[in-house]
PDB file of C-alpha atoms in Angstrom:
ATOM      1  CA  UNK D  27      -0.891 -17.381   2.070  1.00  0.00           C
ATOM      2  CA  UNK D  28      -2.252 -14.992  -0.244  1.00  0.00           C
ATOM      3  CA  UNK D  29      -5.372 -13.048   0.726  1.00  0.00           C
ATOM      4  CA  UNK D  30      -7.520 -11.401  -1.969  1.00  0.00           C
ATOM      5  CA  UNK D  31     -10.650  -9.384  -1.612  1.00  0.00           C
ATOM      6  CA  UNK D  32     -12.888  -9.599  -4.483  1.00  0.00           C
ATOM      7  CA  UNK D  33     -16.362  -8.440  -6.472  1.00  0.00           C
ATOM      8  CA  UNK D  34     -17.949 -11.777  -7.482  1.00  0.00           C
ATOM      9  CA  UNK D  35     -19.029 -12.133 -11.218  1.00  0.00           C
ATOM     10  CA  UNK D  36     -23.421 -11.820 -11.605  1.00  0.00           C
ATOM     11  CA  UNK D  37     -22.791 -15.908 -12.686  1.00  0.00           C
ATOM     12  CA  UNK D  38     -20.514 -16.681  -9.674  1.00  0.00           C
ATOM     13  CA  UNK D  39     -23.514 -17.596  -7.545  1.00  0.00           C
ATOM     14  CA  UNK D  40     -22.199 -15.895  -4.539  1.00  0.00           C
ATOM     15  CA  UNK D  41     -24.160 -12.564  -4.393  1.00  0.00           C
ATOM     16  CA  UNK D  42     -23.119  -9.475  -4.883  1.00  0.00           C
ATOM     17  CA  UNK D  43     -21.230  -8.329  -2.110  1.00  0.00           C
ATOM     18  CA  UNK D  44     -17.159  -8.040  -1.586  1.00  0.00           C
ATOM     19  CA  UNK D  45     -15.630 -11.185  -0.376  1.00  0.00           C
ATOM     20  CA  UNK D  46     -12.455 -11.925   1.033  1.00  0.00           C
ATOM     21  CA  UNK D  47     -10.882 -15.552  -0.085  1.00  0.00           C
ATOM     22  CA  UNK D  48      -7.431 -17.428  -0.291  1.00  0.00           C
ATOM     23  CA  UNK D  49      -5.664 -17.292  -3.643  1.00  0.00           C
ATOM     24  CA  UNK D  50      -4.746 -20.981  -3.917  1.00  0.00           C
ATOM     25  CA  UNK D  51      -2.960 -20.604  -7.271  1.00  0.00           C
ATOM     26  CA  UNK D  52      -2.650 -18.105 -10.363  1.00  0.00           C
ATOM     27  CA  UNK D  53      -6.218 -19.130 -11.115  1.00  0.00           C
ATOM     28  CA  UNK D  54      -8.998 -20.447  -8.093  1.00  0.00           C
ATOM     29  CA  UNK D  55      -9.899 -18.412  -4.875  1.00  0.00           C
ATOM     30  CA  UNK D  56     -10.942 -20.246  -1.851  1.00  0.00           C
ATOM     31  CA  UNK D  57     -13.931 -18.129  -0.623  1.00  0.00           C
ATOM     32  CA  UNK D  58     -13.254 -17.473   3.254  1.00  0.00           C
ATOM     33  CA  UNK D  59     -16.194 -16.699   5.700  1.00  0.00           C
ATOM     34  CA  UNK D  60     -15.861 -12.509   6.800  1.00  0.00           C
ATOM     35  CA  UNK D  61     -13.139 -10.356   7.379  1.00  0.00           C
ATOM     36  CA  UNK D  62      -9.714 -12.446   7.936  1.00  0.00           C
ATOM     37  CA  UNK D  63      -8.342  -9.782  10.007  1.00  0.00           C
ATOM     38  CA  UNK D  64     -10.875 -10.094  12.554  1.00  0.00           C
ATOM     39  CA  UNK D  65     -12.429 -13.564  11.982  1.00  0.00           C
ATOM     40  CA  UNK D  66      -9.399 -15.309  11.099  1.00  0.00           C
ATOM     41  CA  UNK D  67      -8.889 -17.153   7.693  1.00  0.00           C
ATOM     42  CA  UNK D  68     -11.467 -19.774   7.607  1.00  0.00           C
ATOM     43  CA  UNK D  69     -11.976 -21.696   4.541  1.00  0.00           C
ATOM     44  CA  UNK D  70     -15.589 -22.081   3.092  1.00  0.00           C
ATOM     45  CA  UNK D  71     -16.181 -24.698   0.464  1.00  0.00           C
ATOM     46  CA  UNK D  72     -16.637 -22.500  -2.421  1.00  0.00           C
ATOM     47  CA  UNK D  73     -14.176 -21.584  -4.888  1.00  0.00           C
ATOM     48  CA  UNK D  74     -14.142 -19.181  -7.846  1.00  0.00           C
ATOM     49  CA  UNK D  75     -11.620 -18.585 -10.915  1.00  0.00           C
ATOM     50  CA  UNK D  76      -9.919 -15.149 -10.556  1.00  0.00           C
ATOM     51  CA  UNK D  77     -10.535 -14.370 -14.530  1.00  0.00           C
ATOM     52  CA  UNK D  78     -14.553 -14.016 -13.396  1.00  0.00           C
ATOM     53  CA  UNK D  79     -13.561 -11.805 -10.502  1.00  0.00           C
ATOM     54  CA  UNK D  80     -12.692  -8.246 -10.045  1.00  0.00           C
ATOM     55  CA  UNK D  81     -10.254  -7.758  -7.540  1.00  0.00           C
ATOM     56  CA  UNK D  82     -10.904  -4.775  -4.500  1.00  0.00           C
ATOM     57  CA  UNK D  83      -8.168  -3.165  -1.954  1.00  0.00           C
ATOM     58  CA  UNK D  84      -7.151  -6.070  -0.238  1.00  0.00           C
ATOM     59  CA  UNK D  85      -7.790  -4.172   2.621  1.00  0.00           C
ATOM     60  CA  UNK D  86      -9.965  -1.140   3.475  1.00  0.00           C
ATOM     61  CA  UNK D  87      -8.587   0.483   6.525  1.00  0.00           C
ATOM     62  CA  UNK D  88     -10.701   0.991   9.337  1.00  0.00           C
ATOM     63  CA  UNK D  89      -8.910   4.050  10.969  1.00  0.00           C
ATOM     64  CA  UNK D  90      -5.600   5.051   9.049  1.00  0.00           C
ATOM     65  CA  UNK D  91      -2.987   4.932   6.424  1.00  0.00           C
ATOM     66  CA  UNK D  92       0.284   5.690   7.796  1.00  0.00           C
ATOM     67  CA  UNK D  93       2.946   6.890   5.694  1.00  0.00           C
ATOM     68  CA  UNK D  94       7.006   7.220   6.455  1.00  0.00           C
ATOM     69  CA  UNK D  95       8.963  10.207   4.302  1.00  0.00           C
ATOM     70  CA  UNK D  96      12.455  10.088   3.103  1.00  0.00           C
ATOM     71  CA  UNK D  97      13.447   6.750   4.062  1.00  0.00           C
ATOM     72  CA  UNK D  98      15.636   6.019   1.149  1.00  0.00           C
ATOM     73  CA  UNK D  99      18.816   7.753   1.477  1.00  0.00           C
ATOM     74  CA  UNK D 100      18.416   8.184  -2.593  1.00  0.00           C
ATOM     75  CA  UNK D 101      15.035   9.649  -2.540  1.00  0.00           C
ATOM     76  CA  UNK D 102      15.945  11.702   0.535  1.00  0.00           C
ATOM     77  CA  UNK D 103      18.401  13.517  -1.850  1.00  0.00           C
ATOM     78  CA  UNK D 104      16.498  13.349  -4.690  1.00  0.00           C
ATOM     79  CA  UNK D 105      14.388  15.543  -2.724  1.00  0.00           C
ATOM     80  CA  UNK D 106      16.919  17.701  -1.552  1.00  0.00           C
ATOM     81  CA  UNK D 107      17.719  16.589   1.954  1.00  0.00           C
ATOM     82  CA  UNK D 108      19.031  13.582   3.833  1.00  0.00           C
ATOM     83  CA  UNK D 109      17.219  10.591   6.268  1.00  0.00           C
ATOM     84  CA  UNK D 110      16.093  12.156   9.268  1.00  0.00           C
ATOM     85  CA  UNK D 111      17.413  10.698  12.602  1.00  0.00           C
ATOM     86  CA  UNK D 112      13.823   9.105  13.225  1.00  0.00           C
ATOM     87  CA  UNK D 113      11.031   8.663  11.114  1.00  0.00           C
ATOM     88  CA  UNK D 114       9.039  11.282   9.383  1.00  0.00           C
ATOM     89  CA  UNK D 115       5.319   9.993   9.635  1.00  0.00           C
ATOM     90  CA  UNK D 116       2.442  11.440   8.009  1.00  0.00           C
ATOM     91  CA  UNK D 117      -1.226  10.422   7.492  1.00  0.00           C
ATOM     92  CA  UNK D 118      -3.377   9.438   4.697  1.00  0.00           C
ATOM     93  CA  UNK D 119      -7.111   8.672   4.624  1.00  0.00           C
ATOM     94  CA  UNK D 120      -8.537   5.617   4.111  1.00  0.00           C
ATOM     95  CA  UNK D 121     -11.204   7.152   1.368  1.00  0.00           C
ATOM     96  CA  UNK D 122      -8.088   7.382  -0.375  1.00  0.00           C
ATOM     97  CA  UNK D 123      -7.537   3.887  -0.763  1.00  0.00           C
ATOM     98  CA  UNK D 124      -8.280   1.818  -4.294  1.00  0.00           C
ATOM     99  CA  UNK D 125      -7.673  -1.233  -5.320  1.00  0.00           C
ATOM    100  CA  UNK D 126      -5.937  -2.789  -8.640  1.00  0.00           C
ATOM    101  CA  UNK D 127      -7.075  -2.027 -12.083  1.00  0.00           C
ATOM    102  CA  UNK D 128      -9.179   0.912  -9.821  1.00  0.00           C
ATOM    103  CA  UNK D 129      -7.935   4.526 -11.705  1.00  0.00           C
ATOM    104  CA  UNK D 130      -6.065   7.363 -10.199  1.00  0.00           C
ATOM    105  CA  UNK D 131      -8.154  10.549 -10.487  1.00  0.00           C
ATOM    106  CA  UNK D 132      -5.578  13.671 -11.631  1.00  0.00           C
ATOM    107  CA  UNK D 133      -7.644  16.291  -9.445  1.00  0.00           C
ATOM    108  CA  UNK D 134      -8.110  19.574 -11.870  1.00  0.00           C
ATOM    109  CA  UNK D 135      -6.318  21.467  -8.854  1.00  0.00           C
ATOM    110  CA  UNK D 136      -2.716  19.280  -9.371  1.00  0.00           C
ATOM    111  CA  UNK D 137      -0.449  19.936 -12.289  1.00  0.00           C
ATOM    112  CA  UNK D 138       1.893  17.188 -11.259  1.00  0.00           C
ATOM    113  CA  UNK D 139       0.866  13.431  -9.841  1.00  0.00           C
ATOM    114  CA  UNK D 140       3.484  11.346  -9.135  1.00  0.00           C
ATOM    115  CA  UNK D 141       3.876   7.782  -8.252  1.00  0.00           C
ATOM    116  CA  UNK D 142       5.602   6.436  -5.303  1.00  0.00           C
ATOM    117  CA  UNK D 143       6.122   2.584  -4.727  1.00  0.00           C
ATOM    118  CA  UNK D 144       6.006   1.635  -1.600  1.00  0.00           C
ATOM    119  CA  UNK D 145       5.976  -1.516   0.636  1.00  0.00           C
ATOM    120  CA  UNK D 146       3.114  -1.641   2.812  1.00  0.00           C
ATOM    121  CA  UNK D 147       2.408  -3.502   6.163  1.00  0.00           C
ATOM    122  CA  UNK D 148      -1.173  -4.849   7.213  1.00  0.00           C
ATOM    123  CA  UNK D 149      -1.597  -4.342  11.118  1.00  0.00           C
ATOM    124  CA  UNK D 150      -3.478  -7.678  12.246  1.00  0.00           C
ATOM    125  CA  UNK D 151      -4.139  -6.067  16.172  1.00  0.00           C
ATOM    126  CA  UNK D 152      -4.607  -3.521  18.188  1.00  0.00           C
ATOM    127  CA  UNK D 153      -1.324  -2.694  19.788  1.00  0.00           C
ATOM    128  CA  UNK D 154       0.692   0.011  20.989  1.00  0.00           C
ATOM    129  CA  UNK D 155       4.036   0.638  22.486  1.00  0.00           C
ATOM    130  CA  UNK D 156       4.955  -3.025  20.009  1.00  0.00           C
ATOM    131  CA  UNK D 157       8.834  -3.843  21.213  1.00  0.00           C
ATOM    132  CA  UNK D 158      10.917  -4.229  18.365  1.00  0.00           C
ATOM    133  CA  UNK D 159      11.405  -8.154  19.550  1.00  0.00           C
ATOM    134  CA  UNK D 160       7.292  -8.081  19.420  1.00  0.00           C
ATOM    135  CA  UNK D 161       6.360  -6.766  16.018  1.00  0.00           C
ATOM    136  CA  UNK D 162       6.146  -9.925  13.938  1.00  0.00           C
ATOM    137  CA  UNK D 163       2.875 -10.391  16.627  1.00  0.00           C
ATOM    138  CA  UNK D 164       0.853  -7.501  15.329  1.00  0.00           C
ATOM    139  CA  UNK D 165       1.788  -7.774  11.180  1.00  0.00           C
ATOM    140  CA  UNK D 166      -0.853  -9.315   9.254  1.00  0.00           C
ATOM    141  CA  UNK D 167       0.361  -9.372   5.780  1.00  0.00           C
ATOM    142  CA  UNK D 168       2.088  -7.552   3.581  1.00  0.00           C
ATOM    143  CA  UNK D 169       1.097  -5.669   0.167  1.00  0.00           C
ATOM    144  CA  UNK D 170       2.052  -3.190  -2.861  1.00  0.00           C
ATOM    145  CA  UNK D 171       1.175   0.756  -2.444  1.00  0.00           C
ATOM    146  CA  UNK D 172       1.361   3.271  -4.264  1.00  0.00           C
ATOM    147  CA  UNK D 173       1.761   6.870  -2.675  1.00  0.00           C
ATOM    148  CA  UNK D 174       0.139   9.073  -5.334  1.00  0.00           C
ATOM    149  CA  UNK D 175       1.293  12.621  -4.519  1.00  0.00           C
ATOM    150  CA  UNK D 176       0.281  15.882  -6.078  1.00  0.00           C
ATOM    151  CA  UNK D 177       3.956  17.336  -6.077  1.00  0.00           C
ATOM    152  CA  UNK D 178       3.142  20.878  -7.070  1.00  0.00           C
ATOM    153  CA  UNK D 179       0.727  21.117  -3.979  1.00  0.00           C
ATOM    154  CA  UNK D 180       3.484  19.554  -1.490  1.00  0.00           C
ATOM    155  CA  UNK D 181       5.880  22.304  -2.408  1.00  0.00           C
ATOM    156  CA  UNK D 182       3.052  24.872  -2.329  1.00  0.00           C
ATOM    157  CA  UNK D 183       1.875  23.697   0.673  1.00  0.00           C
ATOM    158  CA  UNK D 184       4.861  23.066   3.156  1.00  0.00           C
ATOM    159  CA  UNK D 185       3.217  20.553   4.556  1.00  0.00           C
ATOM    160  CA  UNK D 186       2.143  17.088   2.427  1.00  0.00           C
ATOM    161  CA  UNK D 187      -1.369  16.701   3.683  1.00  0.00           C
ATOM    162  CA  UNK D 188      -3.592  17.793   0.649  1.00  0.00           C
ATOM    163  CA  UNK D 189      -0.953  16.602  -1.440  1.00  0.00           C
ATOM    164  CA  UNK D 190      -1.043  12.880  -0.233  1.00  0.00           C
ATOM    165  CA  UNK D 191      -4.748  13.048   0.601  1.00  0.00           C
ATOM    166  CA  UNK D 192      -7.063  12.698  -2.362  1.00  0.00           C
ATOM    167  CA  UNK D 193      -9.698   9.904  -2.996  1.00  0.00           C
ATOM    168  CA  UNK D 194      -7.693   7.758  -5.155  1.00  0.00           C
ATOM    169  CA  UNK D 195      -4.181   9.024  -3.939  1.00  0.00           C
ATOM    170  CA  UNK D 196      -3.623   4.896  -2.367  1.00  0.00           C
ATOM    171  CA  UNK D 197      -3.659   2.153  -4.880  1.00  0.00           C
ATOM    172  CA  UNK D 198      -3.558  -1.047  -2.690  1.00  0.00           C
ATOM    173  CA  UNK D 199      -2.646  -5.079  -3.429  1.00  0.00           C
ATOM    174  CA  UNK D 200      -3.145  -6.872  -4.823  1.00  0.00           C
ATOM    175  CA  UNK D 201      -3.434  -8.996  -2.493  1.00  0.00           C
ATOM    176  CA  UNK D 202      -1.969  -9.643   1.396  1.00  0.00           C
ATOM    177  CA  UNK D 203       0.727 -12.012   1.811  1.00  0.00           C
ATOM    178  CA  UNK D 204       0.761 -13.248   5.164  1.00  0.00           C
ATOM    179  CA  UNK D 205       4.295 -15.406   4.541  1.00  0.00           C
ATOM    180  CA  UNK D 206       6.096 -12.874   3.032  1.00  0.00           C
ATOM    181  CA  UNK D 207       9.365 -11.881   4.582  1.00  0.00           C
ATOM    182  CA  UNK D 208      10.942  -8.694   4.069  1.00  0.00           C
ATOM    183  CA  UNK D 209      14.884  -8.829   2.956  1.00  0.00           C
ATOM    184  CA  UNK D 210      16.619  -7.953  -0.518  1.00  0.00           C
ATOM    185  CA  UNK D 211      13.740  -7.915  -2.302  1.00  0.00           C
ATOM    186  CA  UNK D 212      13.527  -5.645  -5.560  1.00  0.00           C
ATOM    187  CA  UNK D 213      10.802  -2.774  -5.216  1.00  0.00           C
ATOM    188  CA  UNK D 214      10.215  -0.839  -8.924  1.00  0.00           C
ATOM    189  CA  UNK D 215       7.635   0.911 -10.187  1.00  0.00           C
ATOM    190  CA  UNK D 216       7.033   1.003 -13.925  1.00  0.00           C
ATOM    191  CA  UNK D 217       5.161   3.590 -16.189  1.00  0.00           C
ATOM    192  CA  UNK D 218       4.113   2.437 -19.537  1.00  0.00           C
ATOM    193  CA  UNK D 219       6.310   0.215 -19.474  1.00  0.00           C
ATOM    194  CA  UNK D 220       9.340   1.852 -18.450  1.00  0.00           C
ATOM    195  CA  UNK D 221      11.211   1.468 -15.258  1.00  0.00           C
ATOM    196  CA  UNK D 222      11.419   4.654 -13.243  1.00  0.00           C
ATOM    197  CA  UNK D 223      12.091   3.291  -9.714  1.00  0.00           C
ATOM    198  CA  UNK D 224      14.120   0.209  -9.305  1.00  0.00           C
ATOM    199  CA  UNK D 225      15.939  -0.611  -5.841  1.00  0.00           C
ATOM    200  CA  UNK D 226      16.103  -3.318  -2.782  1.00  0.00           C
ATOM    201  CA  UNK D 227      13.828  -3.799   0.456  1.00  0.00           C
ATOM    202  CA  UNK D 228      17.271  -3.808   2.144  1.00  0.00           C
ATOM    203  CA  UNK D 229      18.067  -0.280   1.173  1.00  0.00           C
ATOM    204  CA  UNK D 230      14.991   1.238   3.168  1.00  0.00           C
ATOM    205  CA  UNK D 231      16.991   2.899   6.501  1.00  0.00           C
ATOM    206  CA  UNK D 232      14.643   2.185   8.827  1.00  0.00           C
ATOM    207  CA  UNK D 233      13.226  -1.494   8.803  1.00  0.00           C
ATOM    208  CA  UNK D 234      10.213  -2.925   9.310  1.00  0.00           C
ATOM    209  CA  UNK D 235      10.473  -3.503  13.145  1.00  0.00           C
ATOM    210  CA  UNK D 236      11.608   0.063  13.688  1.00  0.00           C
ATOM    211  CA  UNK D 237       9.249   1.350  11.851  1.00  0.00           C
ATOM    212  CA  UNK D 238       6.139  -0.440  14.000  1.00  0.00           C
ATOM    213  CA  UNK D 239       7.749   0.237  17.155  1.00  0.00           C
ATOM    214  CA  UNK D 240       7.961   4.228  16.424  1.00  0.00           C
ATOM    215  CA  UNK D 241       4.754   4.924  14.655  1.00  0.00           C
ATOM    216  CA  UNK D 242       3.126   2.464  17.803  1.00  0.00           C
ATOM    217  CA  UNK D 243       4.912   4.888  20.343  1.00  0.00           C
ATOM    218  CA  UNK D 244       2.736   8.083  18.809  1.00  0.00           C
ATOM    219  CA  UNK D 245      -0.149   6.255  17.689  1.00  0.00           C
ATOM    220  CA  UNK D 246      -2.167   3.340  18.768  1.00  0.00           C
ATOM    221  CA  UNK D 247      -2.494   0.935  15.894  1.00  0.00           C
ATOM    222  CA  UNK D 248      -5.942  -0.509  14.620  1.00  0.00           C
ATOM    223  CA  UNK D 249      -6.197  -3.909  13.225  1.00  0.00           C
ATOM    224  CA  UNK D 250      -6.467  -3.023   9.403  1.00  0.00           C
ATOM    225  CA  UNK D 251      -4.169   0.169   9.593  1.00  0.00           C
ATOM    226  CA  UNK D 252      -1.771   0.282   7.252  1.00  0.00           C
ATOM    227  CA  UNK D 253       1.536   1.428   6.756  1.00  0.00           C
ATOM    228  CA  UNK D 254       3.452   2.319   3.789  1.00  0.00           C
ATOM    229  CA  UNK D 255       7.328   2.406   4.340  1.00  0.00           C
ATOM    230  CA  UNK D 256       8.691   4.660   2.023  1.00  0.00           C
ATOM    231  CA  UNK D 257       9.538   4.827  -1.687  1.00  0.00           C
ATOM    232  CA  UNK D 258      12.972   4.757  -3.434  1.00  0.00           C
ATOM    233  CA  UNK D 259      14.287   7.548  -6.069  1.00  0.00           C
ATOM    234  CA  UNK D 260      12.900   7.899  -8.958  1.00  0.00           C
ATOM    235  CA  UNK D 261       9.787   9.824  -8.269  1.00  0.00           C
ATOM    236  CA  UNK D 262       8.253  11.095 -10.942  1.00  0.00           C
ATOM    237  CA  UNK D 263       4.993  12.636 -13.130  1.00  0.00           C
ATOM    238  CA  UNK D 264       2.106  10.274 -14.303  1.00  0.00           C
ATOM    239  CA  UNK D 265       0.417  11.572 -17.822  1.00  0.00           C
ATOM    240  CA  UNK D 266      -2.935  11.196 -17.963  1.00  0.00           C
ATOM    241  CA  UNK D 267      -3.608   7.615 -19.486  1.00  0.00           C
ATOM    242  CA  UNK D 268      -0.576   5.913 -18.593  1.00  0.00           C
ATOM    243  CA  UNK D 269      -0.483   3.029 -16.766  1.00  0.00           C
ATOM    244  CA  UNK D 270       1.865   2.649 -13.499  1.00  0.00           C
ATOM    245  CA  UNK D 271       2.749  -0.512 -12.509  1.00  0.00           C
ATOM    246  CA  UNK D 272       4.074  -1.439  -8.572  1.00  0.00           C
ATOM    247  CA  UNK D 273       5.969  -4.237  -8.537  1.00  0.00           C
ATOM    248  CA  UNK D 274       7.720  -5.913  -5.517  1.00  0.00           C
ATOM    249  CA  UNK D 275       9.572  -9.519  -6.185  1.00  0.00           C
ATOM    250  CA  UNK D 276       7.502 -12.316  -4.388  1.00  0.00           C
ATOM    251  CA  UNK D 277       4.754  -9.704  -3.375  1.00  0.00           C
ATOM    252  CA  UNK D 278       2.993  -9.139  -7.045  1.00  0.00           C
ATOM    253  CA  UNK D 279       2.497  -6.408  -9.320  1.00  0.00           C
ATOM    254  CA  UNK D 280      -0.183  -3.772  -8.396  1.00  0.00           C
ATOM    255  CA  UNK D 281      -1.177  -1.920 -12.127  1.00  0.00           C
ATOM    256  CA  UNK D 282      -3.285   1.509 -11.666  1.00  0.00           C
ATOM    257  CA  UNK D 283      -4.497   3.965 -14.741  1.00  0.00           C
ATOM    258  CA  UNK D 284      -4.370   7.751 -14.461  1.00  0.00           C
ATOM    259  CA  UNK D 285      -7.064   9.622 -15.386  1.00  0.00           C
ATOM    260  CA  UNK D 286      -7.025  13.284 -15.386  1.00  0.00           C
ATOM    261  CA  UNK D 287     -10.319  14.779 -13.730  1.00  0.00           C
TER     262      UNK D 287
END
């Protein structure tokens, strides 16, 4: 099931306020009644084409974005190291977050934005401690991301917190698949139109389940926290005006513009 969160059209007849709603095919969304996180999907009886929509985030995170570094071994040495023993988590805001077709601010600080494709998990609960036998209980859905990162500030820095952390630095969607099952999968992300990460679910070192049960042992997880799990090589600058397209087979496509500020 694919969950969308949406902007109604001023001649949809169903206000003006986000809604959340069941993508029945390429074309009609099911409106659902409030959040399906917390109210669970229930089905109203009005639908909508997506062409008179604008789709949001799929999700808005209530508390956090969490992030895990270097788990490709590729990008790990792209970057000039190798995959830690454990995971390297960091933290992202949630005013960060955007939604498809939304645009990527360049900040006028940044000389360098990158894009990272990521898969990203939708926590459904609140949980912590999650065994790894547990963690299909607490996963909502899955989605695109795309870790913007200013990559001249996270060498300046040390540290990748202002680098990771502007509005805008967390294109989301564009939608939540709550069937989706993660495997061999092909994860790319595209820049006017050309290719510049291409790899395989499979190839992330730490999986999904290991990846929940760590970040759950140092942090207690929110329903609506998400958590992006790493990006394969191929890192590299955004121009100003390009489009960048994340792509994961069965998932979607999630297309951003850059704009520099």
């Amino acid at each position: 099931m694919r969950i969308v969160r949406f902007s109604p059209g001023p001649d949809s007849g169903l206000g003006t306020d986000p809604l959340f709603g069941v993508l029945e095919d390429d074309a009609t969304i099911t409106v659902i009644t409030g959040d399906p996180i917390y109210s669970g999907i229930q089905k109203t009886a009005a639908t909508v084409l997506v062409s008179k929509v604008r789709l949001l985030a799929p999700v808005i995170p209530r508390s956090k974005v969490v992030c895990i570094g270097k788990n490709y071994a590729d990008h790990a040495a792209e970057m000039g190291g190798v995959v830690p023993d454990e995971p390297i988590i960091f933290l992202k805001p949630n005013t960060s977050v955007i939604g498809p077709n939304d645009t990527i601010v360049w900040p006028e600080m940044s000389e360098r934005v990158d894009h990272e494709a990521e898969l990203a998990i939708v926590i459904g609960r609140l949980c912590k401690d999650v065994p790894i036998e547990r963690v299909n209980d607490v996963i909502f859905g899955y989605t695109i991301a795309n870790d913007v990162t200013a990559r001249d500030l996270q060498k300046k820095d040390g540290q990748w917190t202002r680098a990771k952390s502007f509005d805008t630095f967390c294109p989301v969607g564009p939608w939540i698949d709550t069937d989706f099952i993660p495997g061999t999968q092909k994860i790319t992300a595209t820049v006017n139109g050309e290719i510049k990460q291409s790899a395989q679910l499979s190839d992330m070192m730490f999986k999904v389940p290991e990846i929940i049960n760590f970040v759950s042992r140092v942090m207690t997880l929110l329903p609506g926290d998400v958590i992006l799990t790493g990006t394969p090589a191929g890192i590299g600058p955004m121009v100003a005006g390009a489009d960048a397209t994340m792509a994961i087979e069965g998932l979607g496509e999630l297309t951003n513009k850059v704009r520099k500020n």
